[in-house]
Tab-separated table of C-alpha atoms in Angstrom:
chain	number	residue	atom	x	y	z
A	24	UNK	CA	20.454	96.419	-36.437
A	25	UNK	CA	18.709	94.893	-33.242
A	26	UNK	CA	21.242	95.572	-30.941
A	27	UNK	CA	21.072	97.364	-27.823
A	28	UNK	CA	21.491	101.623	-28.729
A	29	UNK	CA	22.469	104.328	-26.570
A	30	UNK	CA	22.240	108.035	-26.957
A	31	UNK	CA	24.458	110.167	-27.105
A	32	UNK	CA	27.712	108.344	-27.911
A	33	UNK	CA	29.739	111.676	-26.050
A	34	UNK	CA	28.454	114.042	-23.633
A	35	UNK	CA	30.732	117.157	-22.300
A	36	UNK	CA	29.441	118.832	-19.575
A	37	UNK	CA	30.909	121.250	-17.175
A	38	UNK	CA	30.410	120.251	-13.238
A	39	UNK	CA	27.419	121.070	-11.723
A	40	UNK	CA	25.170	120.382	-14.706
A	41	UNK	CA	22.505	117.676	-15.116
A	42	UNK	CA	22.961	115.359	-17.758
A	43	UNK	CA	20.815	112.521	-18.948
A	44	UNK	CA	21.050	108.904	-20.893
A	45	UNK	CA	19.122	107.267	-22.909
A	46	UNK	CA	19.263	103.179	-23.456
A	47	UNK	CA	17.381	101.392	-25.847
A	48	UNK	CA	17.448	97.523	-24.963
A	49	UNK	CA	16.621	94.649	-27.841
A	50	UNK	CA	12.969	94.710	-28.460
A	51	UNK	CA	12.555	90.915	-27.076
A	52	UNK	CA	14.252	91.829	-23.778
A	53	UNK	CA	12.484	92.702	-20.801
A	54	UNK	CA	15.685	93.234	-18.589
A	55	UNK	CA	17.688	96.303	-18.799
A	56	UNK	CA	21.159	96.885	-16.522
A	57	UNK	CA	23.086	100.236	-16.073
A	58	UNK	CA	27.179	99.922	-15.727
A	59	UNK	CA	29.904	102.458	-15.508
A	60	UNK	CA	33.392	102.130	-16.626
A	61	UNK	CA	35.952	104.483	-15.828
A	62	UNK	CA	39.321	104.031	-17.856
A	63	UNK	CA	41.580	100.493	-16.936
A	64	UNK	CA	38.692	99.266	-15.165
A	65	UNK	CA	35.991	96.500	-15.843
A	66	UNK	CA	32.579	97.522	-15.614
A	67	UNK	CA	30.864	98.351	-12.187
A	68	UNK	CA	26.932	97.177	-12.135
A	69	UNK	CA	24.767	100.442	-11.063
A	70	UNK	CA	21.132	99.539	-11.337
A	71	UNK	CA	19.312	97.209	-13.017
A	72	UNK	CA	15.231	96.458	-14.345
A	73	UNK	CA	13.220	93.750	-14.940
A	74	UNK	CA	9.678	95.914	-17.309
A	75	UNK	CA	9.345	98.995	-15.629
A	76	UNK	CA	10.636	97.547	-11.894
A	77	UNK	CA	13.722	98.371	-10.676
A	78	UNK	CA	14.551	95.570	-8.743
A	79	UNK	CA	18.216	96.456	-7.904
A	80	UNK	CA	20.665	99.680	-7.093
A	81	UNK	CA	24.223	99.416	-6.367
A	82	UNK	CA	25.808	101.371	-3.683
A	83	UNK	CA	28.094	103.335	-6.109
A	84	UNK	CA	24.003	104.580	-7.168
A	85	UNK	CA	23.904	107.796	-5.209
A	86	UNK	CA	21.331	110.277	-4.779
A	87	UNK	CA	22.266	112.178	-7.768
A	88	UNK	CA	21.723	109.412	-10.144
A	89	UNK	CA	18.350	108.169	-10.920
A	90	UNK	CA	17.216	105.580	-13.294
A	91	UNK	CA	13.993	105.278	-14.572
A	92	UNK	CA	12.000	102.845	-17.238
A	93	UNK	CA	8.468	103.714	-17.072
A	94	UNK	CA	6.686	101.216	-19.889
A	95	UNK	CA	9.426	98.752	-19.384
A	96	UNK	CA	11.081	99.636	-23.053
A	97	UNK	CA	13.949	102.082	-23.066
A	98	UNK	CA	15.807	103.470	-20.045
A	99	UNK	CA	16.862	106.895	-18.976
A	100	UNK	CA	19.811	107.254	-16.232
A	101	UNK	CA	20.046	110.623	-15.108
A	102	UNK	CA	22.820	112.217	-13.019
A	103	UNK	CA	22.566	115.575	-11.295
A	104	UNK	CA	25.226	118.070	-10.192
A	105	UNK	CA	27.978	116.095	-12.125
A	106	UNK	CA	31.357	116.269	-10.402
A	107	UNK	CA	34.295	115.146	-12.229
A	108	UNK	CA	34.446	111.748	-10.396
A	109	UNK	CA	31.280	110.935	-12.640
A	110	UNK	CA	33.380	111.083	-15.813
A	111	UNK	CA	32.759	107.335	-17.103
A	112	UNK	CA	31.262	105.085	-19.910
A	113	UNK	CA	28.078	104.164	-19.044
A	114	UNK	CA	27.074	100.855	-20.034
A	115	UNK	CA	23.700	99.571	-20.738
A	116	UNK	CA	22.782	95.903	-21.454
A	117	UNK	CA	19.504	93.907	-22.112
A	118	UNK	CA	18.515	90.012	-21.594
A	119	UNK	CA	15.869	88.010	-21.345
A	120	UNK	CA	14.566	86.719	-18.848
A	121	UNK	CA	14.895	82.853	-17.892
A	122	UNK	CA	16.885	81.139	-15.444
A	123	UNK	CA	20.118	81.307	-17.712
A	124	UNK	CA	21.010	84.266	-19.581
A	125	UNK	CA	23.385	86.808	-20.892
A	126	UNK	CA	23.638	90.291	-21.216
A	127	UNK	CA	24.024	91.826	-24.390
A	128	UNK	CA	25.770	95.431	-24.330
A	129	UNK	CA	25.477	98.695	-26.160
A	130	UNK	CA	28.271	100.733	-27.412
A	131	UNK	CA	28.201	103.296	-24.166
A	132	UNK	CA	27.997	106.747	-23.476
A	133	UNK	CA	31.246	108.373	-22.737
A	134	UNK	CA	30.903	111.368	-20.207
A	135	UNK	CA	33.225	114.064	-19.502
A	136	UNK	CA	33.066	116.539	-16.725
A	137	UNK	CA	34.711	119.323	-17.137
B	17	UNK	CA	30.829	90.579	-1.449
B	18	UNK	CA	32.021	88.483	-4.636
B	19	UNK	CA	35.132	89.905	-6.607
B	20	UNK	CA	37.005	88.351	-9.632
B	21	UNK	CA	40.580	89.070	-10.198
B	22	UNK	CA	42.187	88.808	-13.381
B	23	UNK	CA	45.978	88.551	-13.251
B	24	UNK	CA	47.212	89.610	-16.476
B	25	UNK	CA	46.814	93.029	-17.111
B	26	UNK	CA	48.948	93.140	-20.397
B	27	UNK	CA	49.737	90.413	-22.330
B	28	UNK	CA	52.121	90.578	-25.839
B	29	UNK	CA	51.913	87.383	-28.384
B	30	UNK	CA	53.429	86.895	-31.751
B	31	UNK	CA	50.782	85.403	-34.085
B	32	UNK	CA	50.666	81.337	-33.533
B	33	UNK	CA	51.314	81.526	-29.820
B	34	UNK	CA	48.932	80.166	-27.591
B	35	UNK	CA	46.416	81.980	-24.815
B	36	UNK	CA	46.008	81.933	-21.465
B	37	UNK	CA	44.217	84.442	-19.418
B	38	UNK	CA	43.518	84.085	-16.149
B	39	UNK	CA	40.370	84.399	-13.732
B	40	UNK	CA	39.509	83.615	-10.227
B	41	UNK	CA	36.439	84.587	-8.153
B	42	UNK	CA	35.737	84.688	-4.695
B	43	UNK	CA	32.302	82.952	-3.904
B	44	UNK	CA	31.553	79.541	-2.727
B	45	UNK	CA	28.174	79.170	-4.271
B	46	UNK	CA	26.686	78.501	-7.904
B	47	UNK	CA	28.156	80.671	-10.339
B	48	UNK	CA	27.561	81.766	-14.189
B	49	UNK	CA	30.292	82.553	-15.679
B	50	UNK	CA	31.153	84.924	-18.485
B	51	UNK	CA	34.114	86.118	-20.609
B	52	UNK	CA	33.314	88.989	-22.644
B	53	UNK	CA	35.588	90.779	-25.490
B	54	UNK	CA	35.831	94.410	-26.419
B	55	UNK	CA	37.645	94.821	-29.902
B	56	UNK	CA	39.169	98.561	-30.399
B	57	UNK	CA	36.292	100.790	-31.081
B	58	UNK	CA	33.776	98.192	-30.129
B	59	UNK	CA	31.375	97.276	-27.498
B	60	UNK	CA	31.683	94.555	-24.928
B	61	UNK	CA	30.811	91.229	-26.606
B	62	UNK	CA	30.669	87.586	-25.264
B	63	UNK	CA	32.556	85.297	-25.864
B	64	UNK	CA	31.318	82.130	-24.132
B	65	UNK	CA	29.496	81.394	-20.691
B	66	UNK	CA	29.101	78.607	-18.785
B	67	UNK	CA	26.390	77.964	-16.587
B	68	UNK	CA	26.173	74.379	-15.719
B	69	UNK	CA	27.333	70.775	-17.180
B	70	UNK	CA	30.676	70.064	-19.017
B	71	UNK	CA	33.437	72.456	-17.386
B	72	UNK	CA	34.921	72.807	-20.853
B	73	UNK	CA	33.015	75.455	-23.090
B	74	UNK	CA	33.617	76.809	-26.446
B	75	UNK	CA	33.008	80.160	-27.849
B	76	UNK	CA	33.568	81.953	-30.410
B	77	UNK	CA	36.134	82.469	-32.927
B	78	UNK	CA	38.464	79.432	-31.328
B	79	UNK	CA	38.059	80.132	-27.912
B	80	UNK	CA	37.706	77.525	-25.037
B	81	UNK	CA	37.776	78.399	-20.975
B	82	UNK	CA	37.738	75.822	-18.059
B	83	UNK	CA	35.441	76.005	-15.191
B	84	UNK	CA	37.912	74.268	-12.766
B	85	UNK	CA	35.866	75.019	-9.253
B	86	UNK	CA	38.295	73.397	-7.266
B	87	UNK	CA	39.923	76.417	-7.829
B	88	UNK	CA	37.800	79.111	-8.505
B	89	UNK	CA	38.422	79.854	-11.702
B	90	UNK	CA	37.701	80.040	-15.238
B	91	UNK	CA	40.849	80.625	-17.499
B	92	UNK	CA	40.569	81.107	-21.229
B	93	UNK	CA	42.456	79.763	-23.506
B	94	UNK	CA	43.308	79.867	-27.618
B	95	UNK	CA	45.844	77.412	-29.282
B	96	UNK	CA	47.027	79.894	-31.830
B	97	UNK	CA	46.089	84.101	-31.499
B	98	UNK	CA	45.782	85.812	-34.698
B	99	UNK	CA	46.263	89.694	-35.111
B	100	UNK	CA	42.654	89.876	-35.125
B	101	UNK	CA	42.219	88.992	-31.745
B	102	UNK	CA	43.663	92.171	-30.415
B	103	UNK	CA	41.456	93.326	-27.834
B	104	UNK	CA	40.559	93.826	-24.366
B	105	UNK	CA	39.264	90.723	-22.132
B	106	UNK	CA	36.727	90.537	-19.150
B	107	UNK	CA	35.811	87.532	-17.094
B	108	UNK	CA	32.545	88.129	-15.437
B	109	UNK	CA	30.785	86.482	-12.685
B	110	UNK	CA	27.143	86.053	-11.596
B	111	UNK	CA	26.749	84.341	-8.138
B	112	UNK	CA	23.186	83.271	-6.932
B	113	UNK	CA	22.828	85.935	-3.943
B	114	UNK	CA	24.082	88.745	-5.583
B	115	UNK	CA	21.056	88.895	-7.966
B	116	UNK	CA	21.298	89.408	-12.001
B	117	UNK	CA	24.018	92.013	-11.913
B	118	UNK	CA	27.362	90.855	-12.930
B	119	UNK	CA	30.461	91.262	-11.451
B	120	UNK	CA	33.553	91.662	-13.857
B	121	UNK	CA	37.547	91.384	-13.416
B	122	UNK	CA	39.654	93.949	-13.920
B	123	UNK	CA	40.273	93.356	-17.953
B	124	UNK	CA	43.290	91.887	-19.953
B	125	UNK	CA	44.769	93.625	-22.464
B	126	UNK	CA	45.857	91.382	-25.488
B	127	UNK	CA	48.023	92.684	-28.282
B	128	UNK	CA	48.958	90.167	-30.970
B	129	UNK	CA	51.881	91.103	-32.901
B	130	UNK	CA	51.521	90.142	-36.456
């Protein structure tokens, strides 16, 4: 399968904890966006890459998350000091570049702060 | 900022009926336009997009939506629903200043009753 893969699929983690995220994008793709989802909601763009740049952060991206895609292949998004308003899905999704395109999404990472 | 509301939060068919969900946006520029699917234990897939020329696009599995921007919206529409098309709905927008992220609506829930 070629599809965009995240790891893990479910993360429990008590409040206060770090936790981190792992996206990898299709192999052809050299953009990578985060999203989060929280339950009856669509998804909410965080951050996104184009290689290794990030090029844009959404104001929901605090100072406790960080995003990172250092040889412009798979992504980490890392949250610090989780508090229970970061229980989400977290969404990553790949294109390519060109002037039209579409983003292609993995299956999530559901978090749960505890 | 742009938004995009969808109005239907719920919707209930018996197999055969007809579709239509709808989506407006709020920008005056160019937009691409999205509607993606997420079956029950599935990630977010598209549908169909529409970026420029012939309002009326076709997707997948029988689908059609109408770019009317007159109105600012992009409604999508199936003759006949089948049980298999239970699932949750996003419209999504991408609007020239607001970069690559995308912006989505809300979601519509669709059960089809066989």
């Amino acid at each position: 399968d070629t599809g965009v893969s995240q790891d893990p699929r479910h993360k429990i983690t008590k409040r206060g904890q770090n936790v981190t995220f792992r996206c990898d994008p299709i192999s052809e793709h050299n953009r990578l966006y985060w999203y989060r989802q929280t339950l009856g909601q669509g998804p909410e763009f965080l951050t996104y890459f184009q290689n290794e740049a990030q090029l844009e952060k959404s104001r929901l991206l605090s100072d406790r998350f960080s995003a990172e895609r250092p040889k412009g292949s798979f992504s980490t998004l890392e949250i610090q000091r989780t508090e229970q308003g970061d229980s989400a899905m977290y969404l990553c999704a790949s294109s390519s570049y060109g002037g039209q395109y579409e983003q292609y999404f993995g299956p999530g990472t559901r978090l749960t702060v505890t | 900022a742009q938004s995009v509301s969808q109005h239907n939060h719920h919707v209930i068919l018996s197999e055969a009926a007809s579709l239509e969900l709808g989506c407006n946006y709020s920008y005056g520029g160019t937009v691409n336009l999205f509607w993606y699917v997420q079956y029950p234990g599935q990630h977010l897939q598209l549908l169909l997009k529409y970026f420029s020329g012939d309002p009326l696009v076709k997707g997948i599995k029988g689908f059609e939506a109408e770019f009317i921007k007159s109105k600012f919206s992009f409604n999508l529409r199936k003759p006949s629903v089948q049980w298999s098309d239970t699932a949750e709905y996003f419209c999504a927008v991408n609007a020239g200043n607001a970069g690559n992220m995308l912006t989505f609506g809300g979601g519509t829930r669709l059960m089809v009753k066989p």
